[in-house]
Short mmCIF file of C-alpha atoms and ligand atoms in Angstrom, two decimals:
data_model
loop_
_atom_site.label_atom_id
_atom_site.label_comp_id
_atom_site.label_asym_id
_atom_site.label_seq_id
_atom_site.Cartn_x
_atom_site.Cartn_y
_atom_site.Cartn_z
CA UNK A 1217 29.44 93.52 65.33
CA UNK A 1218 28.81 96.28 67.43
CA UNK A 1219 31.70 97.74 66.37
CA UNK A 1220 30.32 98.50 63.57
CA UNK A 1221 27.61 100.00 63.85
CA UNK A 1222 28.94 101.87 66.31
CA UNK A 1223 31.45 103.11 63.66
CA UNK A 1224 27.96 103.98 61.08
CA UNK A 1225 26.39 105.78 64.39
CA UNK A 1226 29.19 108.13 64.63
CA UNK A 1227 29.72 108.75 60.99
CA UNK A 1228 25.96 109.76 61.28
CA UNK A 1229 26.19 111.63 64.47
CA UNK A 1230 23.50 109.50 65.88
CA UNK A 1231 23.45 108.86 69.41
CA UNK A 1232 21.72 104.64 69.21
CA UNK A 1233 20.62 102.49 67.19
CA UNK A 1234 17.00 101.42 67.06
CA UNK A 1235 15.86 98.06 65.76
CA UNK A 1236 12.49 96.37 66.10
CA UNK A 1237 13.19 93.88 62.79
CA UNK A 1238 13.03 90.21 64.23
CA UNK A 1239 15.69 88.72 62.52
CA UNK A 1240 18.13 91.22 63.56
CA UNK A 1241 17.00 91.35 67.00
CA UNK A 1242 17.80 87.63 67.10
CA UNK A 1243 21.33 88.17 64.79
CA UNK A 1244 22.37 90.51 66.72
CA UNK A 1245 21.62 89.32 70.56
CA UNK A 1246 20.97 85.92 69.91
CA UNK A 1247 16.84 86.43 71.22
CA UNK A 1248 14.68 84.67 69.78
CA UNK A 1249 10.80 86.05 71.23
CA UNK A 1250 8.84 87.30 69.20
CA UNK A 1251 9.15 91.61 70.40
CA UNK A 1252 11.48 93.42 71.63
CA UNK A 1253 13.91 96.42 70.97
CA UNK A 1254 17.60 96.59 70.00
CA UNK A 1255 18.90 99.68 71.98
CA UNK A 1256 22.60 100.39 70.61
CA UNK A 1257 24.28 103.73 72.11
CA UNK A 1258 27.64 104.05 72.05
CA UNK A 1259 28.55 102.75 74.97
CA UNK A 1260 25.17 101.03 75.62
CA UNK A 1261 23.45 97.83 74.40
CA UNK A 1262 20.18 97.22 75.29
CA UNK A 1263 17.45 94.87 75.34
CA UNK A 1264 13.27 96.32 75.33
CA UNK A 1265 11.32 93.14 75.33
CA UNK A 1266 7.41 92.46 77.17
CA UNK A 1267 6.99 90.42 80.59
CA UNK A 1268 6.29 87.22 78.22
CA UNK A 1269 10.09 87.15 77.37
CA UNK A 1270 12.49 88.96 79.79
CA UNK A 1271 13.37 85.72 81.92
CA UNK A 1272 13.86 84.13 78.44
CA UNK A 1273 15.97 87.68 77.19
CA UNK A 1274 18.44 86.77 80.41
CA UNK A 1275 19.24 83.70 79.32
CA UNK A 1276 19.18 84.17 75.83
CA UNK A 1277 21.53 87.17 76.10
CA UNK A 1278 23.05 87.23 79.16
CA UNK A 1279 25.08 90.11 78.05
CA UNK A 1280 22.67 93.07 77.37
CA UNK A 1281 20.88 94.78 79.60
CA UNK A 1282 17.35 93.85 80.17
CA UNK A 1283 14.91 95.96 80.31
CA UNK A 1284 11.12 95.47 80.61
CA UNK A 1285 8.76 97.34 78.36
CA UNK A 1286 6.13 99.24 80.56
CA UNK A 1287 3.71 99.71 80.34
CA UNK A 1288 4.16 100.14 76.17
CA UNK A 1289 7.00 100.65 73.77
CA UNK A 1290 6.67 105.08 73.82
CA UNK A 1291 6.70 105.49 78.02
CA UNK A 1292 9.64 102.67 78.44
CA UNK A 1293 11.71 104.51 74.88
CA UNK A 1294 10.81 108.04 76.75
CA UNK A 1295 12.95 106.83 80.11
CA UNK A 1296 16.15 104.99 78.18
CA UNK A 1297 16.24 108.85 76.17
CA UNK A 1298 15.70 111.03 78.99
CA UNK A 1299 18.70 108.84 80.92
CA UNK A 1300 20.88 108.84 77.91
CA UNK A 1301 20.20 112.55 76.59
CA UNK A 1302 19.26 111.06 73.38
CA UNK A 1303 19.10 113.40 70.39
CA UNK A 1304 19.56 111.95 66.79
CA UNK A 1305 18.56 108.09 66.66
CA UNK A 1306 18.89 106.33 63.73
CA UNK A 1307 16.62 103.64 62.64
CA UNK A 1308 15.67 100.98 59.80
CA UNK A 1309 13.69 102.46 57.48
CA UNK A 1310 13.29 99.47 55.65
CA UNK A 1311 11.39 97.82 58.19
CA UNK A 1312 9.98 100.71 60.33
CA UNK A 1313 6.06 101.70 59.49
CA UNK A 1314 4.66 105.50 58.31
CA UNK A 1315 2.58 104.79 61.77
CA UNK A 1316 5.66 103.77 64.20
CA UNK A 1317 7.54 106.43 62.79
CA UNK A 1318 4.60 108.94 63.37
CA UNK A 1319 4.24 108.09 66.41
CA UNK A 1320 7.55 108.33 67.61
CA UNK A 1321 7.88 111.93 65.70
CA UNK A 1322 4.87 113.28 67.42
CA UNK A 1323 6.13 111.80 70.76
CA UNK A 1324 9.47 112.72 70.18
CA UNK A 1325 9.48 116.30 68.95
CA UNK A 1326 12.89 116.74 70.36
CA UNK A 1327 14.69 113.86 68.89
CA UNK A 1328 15.46 113.72 65.59
CA UNK A 1329 15.26 109.80 63.58
CA UNK A 1330 17.75 109.09 60.88
CA UNK A 1331 16.48 106.61 58.53
CA UNK A 1332 19.57 104.13 57.90
CA UNK A 1333 19.87 101.27 55.30
CA UNK A 1334 21.12 97.77 55.51
CA UNK A 1335 24.04 97.93 58.51
CA UNK A 1336 22.60 94.47 59.56
CA UNK A 1337 21.51 92.91 56.65
CA UNK A 1338 25.35 93.52 55.74
CA UNK A 1339 26.96 92.35 58.58
CA UNK A 1340 24.71 89.28 58.21
CA UNK A 1341 26.07 88.76 54.76
CA UNK A 1342 29.46 87.02 55.90
CA UNK A 1343 28.50 83.34 58.65
CA UNK A 1344 30.57 82.92 61.61
CA UNK A 1345 31.83 78.93 62.20
CA UNK A 1346 29.31 78.92 64.50
CA UNK A 1347 26.58 80.40 61.85
CA UNK A 1348 27.94 78.52 58.83
CA UNK A 1349 27.18 74.46 60.88
CA UNK A 1350 24.25 75.16 61.91
CA UNK A 1351 23.38 76.10 57.40
CA UNK A 1352 25.29 73.20 56.79
CA UNK A 1353 23.23 70.91 59.40
CA UNK A 1354 20.06 72.47 57.73
CA UNK A 1355 20.97 71.22 54.13
CA UNK A 1356 22.17 67.71 55.48
CA UNK A 1357 18.38 67.64 56.66
CA UNK A 1358 17.24 68.41 53.49
CA UNK A 1359 19.30 66.19 51.32
CA UNK A 1360 18.30 63.06 53.69
CA UNK A 1361 14.79 64.38 53.69
CA UNK A 1362 15.13 64.31 49.89
CA UNK A 1363 16.76 60.37 49.10
CA UNK A 1364 14.15 59.14 51.18
CA UNK A 1365 11.46 60.59 48.93
CA UNK A 1366 13.21 59.25 45.64
CA UNK A 1367 11.52 55.94 46.42
CA UNK A 1368 8.19 57.42 47.06
CA UNK A 1369 8.32 59.19 43.69
CA UNK A 1370 5.81 57.54 41.00
CA UNK A 1371 3.76 58.09 38.29
CA UNK A 1372 -0.19 58.09 40.90
CA UNK A 1373 0.99 60.35 43.47
CA UNK A 1374 0.07 63.60 43.45
CA UNK A 1375 2.55 66.63 43.88
CA UNK A 1376 1.03 67.44 47.37
CA UNK A 1377 1.59 63.65 48.47
CA UNK A 1378 4.97 64.25 47.90
CA UNK A 1379 5.60 68.00 49.10
CA UNK A 1380 3.92 66.69 52.51
CA UNK A 1381 6.02 63.69 52.90
CA UNK A 1382 8.85 66.03 52.82
CA UNK A 1383 7.85 68.31 55.63
CA UNK A 1384 7.34 65.32 57.56
CA UNK A 1385 10.45 64.16 56.37
CA UNK A 1386 12.14 67.29 57.84
CA UNK A 1387 10.26 67.36 61.01
CA UNK A 1388 11.32 64.01 62.14
CA UNK A 1389 15.27 64.35 61.18
CA UNK A 1390 15.18 67.57 63.71
CA UNK A 1391 13.91 70.90 61.27
CA UNK A 1392 12.40 72.81 63.24
CA UNK A 1393 10.38 74.07 60.54
CA UNK A 1394 10.51 74.28 56.82
CA UNK A 1395 12.43 76.68 55.24
CA UNK A 1396 9.54 77.53 53.05
CA UNK A 1397 6.38 75.83 51.84
CA UNK A 1398 8.63 72.68 49.55
CA UNK A 1399 8.07 73.76 45.91
CA UNK A 1400 6.88 70.22 43.64
CA UNK A 1401 6.03 71.26 39.87
CA UNK A 1402 5.72 68.31 38.07
CA UNK A 1403 4.94 68.21 33.79
CA UNK A 1404 3.99 71.26 32.93
CA UNK A 1405 3.82 72.82 36.13
CA UNK A 1406 7.78 72.70 36.12
CA UNK A 1407 7.47 75.98 34.29
CA UNK A 1408 6.57 77.42 36.81
CA UNK A 1409 9.76 77.96 38.78
CA UNK A 1410 7.74 78.68 42.16
CA UNK A 1411 4.93 75.98 41.44
CA UNK A 1412 2.38 75.60 44.54
CA UNK A 1413 2.24 71.47 45.06
CA UNK A 1414 -1.57 70.51 43.89
CA UNK A 1415 -3.50 67.71 43.10
CA UNK A 1416 -1.81 66.74 39.72
CA UNK A 1417 -0.92 62.77 39.69
CA UNK A 1418 3.02 62.33 38.65
CA UNK A 1419 3.28 60.32 34.86
CA UNK A 1420 5.57 58.86 32.64
CA UNK A 1421 7.65 61.60 30.67
CA UNK A 1422 6.85 63.59 33.30
CA UNK A 1423 10.12 66.44 34.38
CA UNK A 1424 9.50 67.17 38.55
CA UNK A 1425 10.91 70.03 39.96
CA UNK A 1426 11.30 69.69 43.57
CA UNK A 1427 12.89 72.70 45.69
CA UNK A 1428 13.04 72.64 48.90
CA UNK A 1429 14.65 73.45 52.78
CA UNK A 1430 14.47 73.81 56.69
CA UNK A 1431 15.23 75.62 59.34
CA UNK A 1432 17.39 73.90 61.81
CA UNK A 1433 18.47 76.32 65.01
CA UNK A 1434 17.24 79.53 63.35
CA UNK A 1435 19.37 78.98 60.44
CA UNK A 1436 18.01 78.16 56.42
CA UNK A 1437 18.85 75.26 53.71
CA UNK A 1438 17.94 75.77 50.14
CA UNK A 1439 17.93 72.52 47.24
CA UNK A 1440 16.20 72.04 44.10
CA UNK A 1441 16.32 68.66 41.73
CA UNK A 1442 15.12 67.86 39.01
CA UNK A 1443 13.87 64.57 38.38
CA UNK A 1444 12.51 62.90 35.06
CA UNK A 1445 9.89 59.67 35.35
CA UNK A 1446 10.65 57.27 33.04
CA UNK A 1447 13.24 57.14 29.86
CA UNK A 1448 13.69 61.31 28.95
CA UNK A 1449 13.26 62.40 25.37
CA UNK A 1450 15.88 64.35 23.61
CA UNK A 1451 14.69 67.80 24.48
CA UNK A 1452 14.44 66.81 28.33
CA UNK A 1453 18.22 65.64 27.75
CA UNK A 1454 19.09 68.92 25.91
CA UNK A 1455 17.16 71.12 28.54
CA UNK A 1456 18.70 68.96 31.70
CA UNK A 1457 22.21 69.21 30.49
CA UNK A 1458 22.37 72.50 29.55
CA UNK A 1459 21.11 73.39 33.37
CA UNK A 1460 23.30 71.55 34.30
CA UNK A 1461 26.86 72.59 32.59
CA UNK A 1462 26.10 76.36 33.64
CA UNK A 1463 25.29 75.07 36.91
CA UNK A 1464 28.62 73.59 37.23
CA UNK A 1465 30.12 76.46 35.73
CA UNK A 1466 28.92 78.54 37.83
CA UNK A 1467 29.81 76.71 40.65
CA UNK A 1468 33.84 75.94 39.62
CA UNK A 1469 33.96 79.54 38.68
CA UNK A 1470 32.53 81.37 41.88
CA UNK A 1471 34.87 82.74 44.62
CA UNK A 1472 36.17 85.28 46.73
CA UNK A 1473 36.34 88.92 44.74
CA UNK A 1474 34.16 88.35 41.93
CA UNK A 1475 31.15 90.06 42.11
CA UNK A 1476 27.31 88.49 41.83
CA UNK A 1477 26.47 89.94 38.66
CA UNK A 1478 30.08 88.06 37.58
CA UNK A 1479 28.85 85.23 38.81
CA UNK A 1480 25.03 84.92 37.13
CA UNK A 1481 26.61 85.74 33.81
CA UNK A 1482 28.97 82.87 33.96
CA UNK A 1483 25.76 80.43 34.08
CA UNK A 1484 23.58 82.65 32.00
CA UNK A 1485 26.11 82.88 29.13
CA UNK A 1486 25.90 79.34 29.64
CA UNK A 1487 22.07 79.24 29.00
CA UNK A 1488 22.22 81.96 26.49
CA UNK A 1489 24.16 80.31 24.13
CA UNK A 1490 22.47 77.95 23.97
CA UNK A 1491 19.32 79.89 22.87
CA UNK A 1492 17.05 79.84 26.33
CA UNK A 1493 18.02 83.27 27.76
CA UNK A 1494 14.69 84.04 27.79
CA UNK A 1495 13.82 81.28 29.92
CA UNK A 1496 15.55 81.40 32.18
CA UNK A 1497 14.18 85.36 33.91
CA UNK A 1498 15.31 85.15 37.98
CA UNK A 1499 18.72 85.89 39.22
CA UNK A 1500 21.30 82.71 39.76
CA UNK A 1501 21.15 82.55 43.77
CA UNK A 1502 20.65 84.69 46.71
CA UNK A 1503 22.32 84.96 50.03
CA UNK A 1504 20.93 82.09 52.61
CA UNK A 1505 21.16 82.12 56.45
CA UNK A 1506 18.64 83.10 59.42
CA UNK A 1507 16.04 84.13 56.35
CA UNK A 1508 15.05 81.57 53.54
CA UNK A 1509 16.73 85.15 50.90
CA UNK A 1510 18.26 87.00 52.16
CA UNK A 1511 22.27 89.17 51.45
CA UNK A 1512 24.18 88.78 49.06
CA UNK A 1513 22.31 88.43 45.25
CA UNK A 1514 24.13 86.77 42.95
CA UNK A 1515 22.58 88.76 39.93
CA UNK A 1516 23.31 90.98 37.44
CA UNK A 1517 21.91 93.81 40.28
CA UNK A 1518 24.95 92.93 42.96
CA UNK A 1519 28.23 94.59 41.41
CA UNK A 1520 29.48 93.89 45.26
CA UNK A 1521 33.01 91.69 45.50
CA UNK A 1522 31.66 87.56 47.27
CA UNK A 1523 33.81 86.87 50.14
CA UNK A 1524 35.00 83.84 52.13
CA UNK A 1525 31.87 83.23 54.79
CA UNK A 1526 28.88 83.97 53.00
CA UNK A 1527 26.57 81.20 52.14
CA UNK A 1528 24.48 81.28 48.72
CA UNK A 1529 22.66 79.93 46.34
CA UNK A 1530 23.28 78.58 42.45
CA UNK A 1531 20.08 77.40 41.14
CA UNK A 1532 20.22 78.13 37.40
CA UNK A 1533 17.00 76.93 35.88
CA UNK A 1534 15.15 76.91 31.80
CA UNK A 1535 11.22 76.98 32.24
CA UNK A 1536 9.16 76.80 29.19
CA UNK A 1537 5.73 77.12 29.75
CA UNK A 1538 3.39 74.40 28.45
CA UNK A 1539 6.17 71.72 28.49
CA UNK A 1540 7.86 71.81 32.10
CA UNK A 1541 11.08 72.73 33.34
CA UNK A 1542 14.52 72.31 35.16
CA UNK A 1543 16.16 73.91 37.60
CA UNK A 1544 19.30 72.45 39.93
CA UNK A 1545 20.40 74.25 43.25
CA UNK A 1546 22.76 73.22 45.60
CA UNK A 1547 23.71 75.73 48.66
CA UNK A 1548 27.42 76.82 48.93
CA UNK A 1549 29.80 78.91 51.39
CA UNK A 1550 31.94 80.51 49.58
CA UNK A 1551 35.84 79.59 50.52
CA UNK A 1552 39.02 81.79 51.01
CA UNK A 1553 39.92 79.69 47.00
CA UNK A 1554 36.49 79.24 45.97
CA UNK A 1555 33.33 76.96 47.19
CA UNK A 1556 32.43 74.50 49.26
CA UNK A 1557 28.51 72.98 48.21
CA UNK A 1558 26.83 72.05 51.61
CA UNK A 1559 23.76 70.13 49.82
CA UNK A 1560 25.95 67.15 48.13
CA UNK A 1561 23.43 64.91 46.23
CA UNK A 1562 24.08 63.72 42.65
CA UNK A 1563 22.95 65.87 40.27
CA UNK A 1564 23.18 63.07 36.87
CA UNK A 1565 19.55 62.73 36.00
CA UNK A 1566 18.45 60.58 38.23
CA UNK A 1567 15.33 58.38 36.44
CA UNK A 1568 12.83 57.43 37.38
CA UNK A 1569 11.90 54.15 36.64
N1 LIG B 1830 12.65 78.42 47.18
C1 LIG B 1830 12.94 79.20 46.47
C2 LIG B 1830 14.35 79.62 45.66
O1 LIG B 1830 14.86 79.16 45.63
O2 LIG B 1830 15.24 80.53 46.07
MN1 LIG B 1831 15.25 76.55 46.74
MN1 LIG B 1832 16.50 79.24 46.72
#
């Protein structure tokens, strides 16, 4: 991946690429500390970090030159700029504050700071086998935790209690954190795609949307299932099966070469033909990796082709204000022929008796 960054550097005649973004730092160097600067020159790769982390950085990033941040980031950069005779520095405009940039420009008058976008985000889209294995392990924990929760879903239990149980189970199964606060939306609250669990008690007749994920060795998972409490009524069955049909059709279509827009359209057309397109207001899916939401997007705005090794969610939903909602979400890895589901769990409507 350093070759691609160096070739970008040459294209825009820069001497160095710098990043202070935590996820990019981890991706590029494997260093997990909370502070540091990645410095990639045409023939140097340096990780600048402070006293708290130099030993850890040496262990986690043995191929990188570790430079102690001393006494400030700017003083440390000044030494590197001098040593390497740097004139043009490529920085990540999406991740550097105006204040930071102004400080650098004032301090280093002879240096030009050149904004760049998405160099690392682009690289992160296609996962290595090692990354896929970690995402798959996170997905497995997530599936196990949801499976273990099902017997505990019953009338009288609150959304918060269910969410808490999920967090606890995922941690107990080896997750280092939740990827995001679990979403538990019951009854009419299922119409909020990102419902914050509250003290509403589960009732007979509810649809319950549960969306959850965890982090395993830095990598995230993402899974949604919708359950029904007691016998579903005809409208619940109708909506559930439209979403399921859309989800299965998108999974079936998903393959390298199709764009995010094309895959999104497969699901969107089905929901539109059923008359509910106004109630599917988010995109079909997103990339998952070190971050829970990353590139590529399965949306009407992504015309780039998908490629093997990308990991994305497929998560159509229908949300009817005052009534409730249904979302079904799987995490998949794009393969040479199509895609492989990492969140293997039934999608038949599970009826909580
Ligand atoms: N957790 C929100 C989502 O599924 O993207
Ligand atoms: Mn989700
Ligand atoms: Mn998702």
